[in-house]
């Protein structure tokens, strides 16, 4: 009887220690880690586009907020930077666009960037891996920056094409 009691007591002791270790492991796996060195770098904007962008204060503020995301070290930094970036994006949507960039091609890409920022925000709130959403957002931002280059280097006058179609 004593042996059964002793063995059952030791068995319960081993099981209780094992459960605590599993809980610790789960807690460690819940912490999401990301590496900003794997993130896509911002697309380069040519000199013409850069001169136009530099005078557009709302975009400059947005671009500076985007740089803050690259410097984030943990999820809290990323979440705070993202909140600021979303606010800057909303101000950018309401701003007066430079004449060269007041076109649907730029505005649609800007909305795509906002969409992926909101997806990243949802991933952060639900504690999901953020790597894919960050990469999608950065790709969308690079597409918008590339479109800046395309718009200033486009020699075609769209109004001529539209007038010709109407005739």
XYZ file of C-alpha atoms in Angstrom:
167
model
C 0.000 0.000 0.000
C 2.832 2.368 0.874
C 4.557 1.587 -2.425
C 1.412 2.399 -4.412
C 0.975 5.650 -2.498
C 4.660 6.568 -2.989
C 4.600 5.763 -6.725
C 1.369 7.676 -7.306
C 2.748 10.676 -5.398
C 5.950 10.641 -7.505
C 3.925 10.186 -10.710
C 1.756 13.211 -9.916
C 4.866 15.232 -9.063
C 6.459 14.431 -12.421
C 3.265 15.274 -14.313
C 2.846 18.596 -12.543
C 6.434 19.614 -13.362
C 5.956 18.641 -16.982
C 2.817 20.787 -17.360
C 4.610 23.865 -16.055
C 7.354 23.437 -18.635
C 4.794 23.153 -21.426
C 3.075 26.352 -20.300
C 6.395 28.181 -20.356
C 7.068 26.921 -23.865
C 3.672 28.098 -25.076
C 4.270 31.529 -23.578
C 7.625 31.808 -25.334
C 6.082 30.781 -28.668
C 3.317 33.371 -28.289
C 5.878 36.168 -28.483
C 6.116 37.101 -32.146
C 9.537 38.108 -33.357
C 10.324 39.884 -36.592
C 13.523 40.887 -38.304
C 13.550 44.257 -40.055
C 16.722 43.393 -41.964
C 14.667 41.046 -44.174
C 12.212 43.781 -45.092
C 12.182 45.240 -48.579
C 14.012 48.552 -48.882
C 12.152 51.580 -50.161
C 12.181 52.094 -53.916
C 14.367 54.930 -55.133
C 12.615 58.022 -56.428
C 14.384 59.897 -59.237
C 15.425 63.552 -59.000
C 12.363 64.970 -60.786
C 9.943 63.083 -58.578
C 11.962 63.822 -55.468
C 11.784 67.581 -56.064
C 7.984 67.388 -56.336
C 7.655 65.125 -53.290
C 9.866 67.351 -51.139
C 7.399 70.222 -51.533
C 4.455 67.939 -50.626
C 4.542 68.167 -46.824
C 1.891 65.507 -46.151
C 3.781 62.914 -48.170
C 7.065 63.860 -46.513
C 5.447 63.281 -43.095
C 4.092 59.918 -44.293
C 7.486 58.870 -45.645
C 9.210 59.824 -42.388
C 6.671 57.772 -40.405
C 7.357 54.818 -42.675
C 11.055 55.056 -41.808
C 10.133 54.675 -38.136
C 8.729 51.207 -38.870
C 12.146 50.091 -40.127
C 13.633 51.076 -36.769
C 11.095 49.206 -34.609
C 12.538 46.517 -32.378
C 9.422 44.831 -31.016
C 5.717 44.494 -31.690
C 4.783 47.422 -29.462
C 7.094 49.756 -31.391
C 5.671 48.440 -34.635
C 2.082 48.961 -33.450
C 2.751 52.528 -32.294
C 4.575 53.374 -35.518
C 1.778 51.848 -37.565
C -0.887 53.897 -35.765
C 1.057 57.067 -36.573
C 1.521 55.921 -40.170
C -2.213 55.299 -40.599
C -2.970 58.809 -39.302
C -0.438 60.298 -41.732
C -1.969 58.252 -44.562
C -5.431 59.641 -43.791
C -4.043 63.182 -43.855
C -2.293 62.376 -47.128
C -5.563 61.212 -48.700
C -7.222 64.516 -47.751
C -4.282 66.685 -48.825
C -3.902 68.728 -51.982
C -1.906 66.644 -54.411
C 0.747 68.211 -56.625
C -0.558 68.641 -60.155
C 1.627 65.830 -61.530
C 0.375 63.387 -58.905
C -3.294 64.293 -58.858
C -4.089 61.255 -60.982
C -6.003 58.026 -60.319
C -2.835 55.916 -60.701
C -1.282 57.491 -57.597
C -4.482 57.647 -55.560
C -5.335 53.996 -56.190
C -1.880 52.846 -55.148
C -2.183 54.965 -52.042
C -5.432 53.189 -51.133
C -3.742 49.828 -51.641
C -1.009 50.881 -49.203
C -3.704 51.837 -46.692
C -5.398 48.461 -47.174
C -2.206 46.572 -46.340
C -1.526 48.856 -43.373
C -4.944 47.942 -41.991
C -4.201 44.262 -42.621
C -0.975 44.647 -40.643
C -2.888 46.370 -37.862
C -5.312 43.426 -37.707
C -2.422 40.945 -37.581
C -0.918 42.881 -34.693
C -4.212 42.988 -32.796
C -4.845 39.267 -33.239
C -1.205 38.412 -32.468
C -0.662 36.764 -35.848
C 2.690 36.667 -37.647
C 3.298 40.100 -39.161
C 6.008 39.318 -41.709
C 3.699 38.721 -44.689
C 1.553 41.798 -44.047
C 4.615 44.025 -43.637
C 6.096 42.783 -46.906
C 2.804 43.345 -48.748
C 2.556 46.874 -47.356
C 6.146 47.664 -48.327
C 5.620 46.252 -51.843
C 2.523 48.421 -52.235
C 4.446 51.467 -51.025
C 7.249 50.705 -53.492
C 4.675 50.449 -56.282
C 3.415 53.914 -55.345
C 6.960 55.319 -55.275
C 7.681 53.733 -58.662
C 4.496 55.296 -60.010
C 5.838 58.705 -58.928
C 8.769 58.113 -61.282
C 6.485 56.950 -64.080
C 4.229 59.996 -63.805
C 7.028 62.564 -64.059
C 8.802 60.673 -66.859
C 5.652 60.056 -68.914
C 5.928 62.203 -72.063
C 2.329 61.572 -73.127
C -0.331 64.145 -72.427
C -3.421 62.223 -71.299
C -5.732 65.102 -72.209
C -4.759 64.728 -75.874
C -5.711 61.054 -75.819
C -9.046 61.806 -74.169
C -9.837 64.589 -76.660
C -9.062 62.285 -79.562
C -11.402 59.595 -78.232
C -14.252 62.103 -77.920
C -13.964 63.158 -81.582
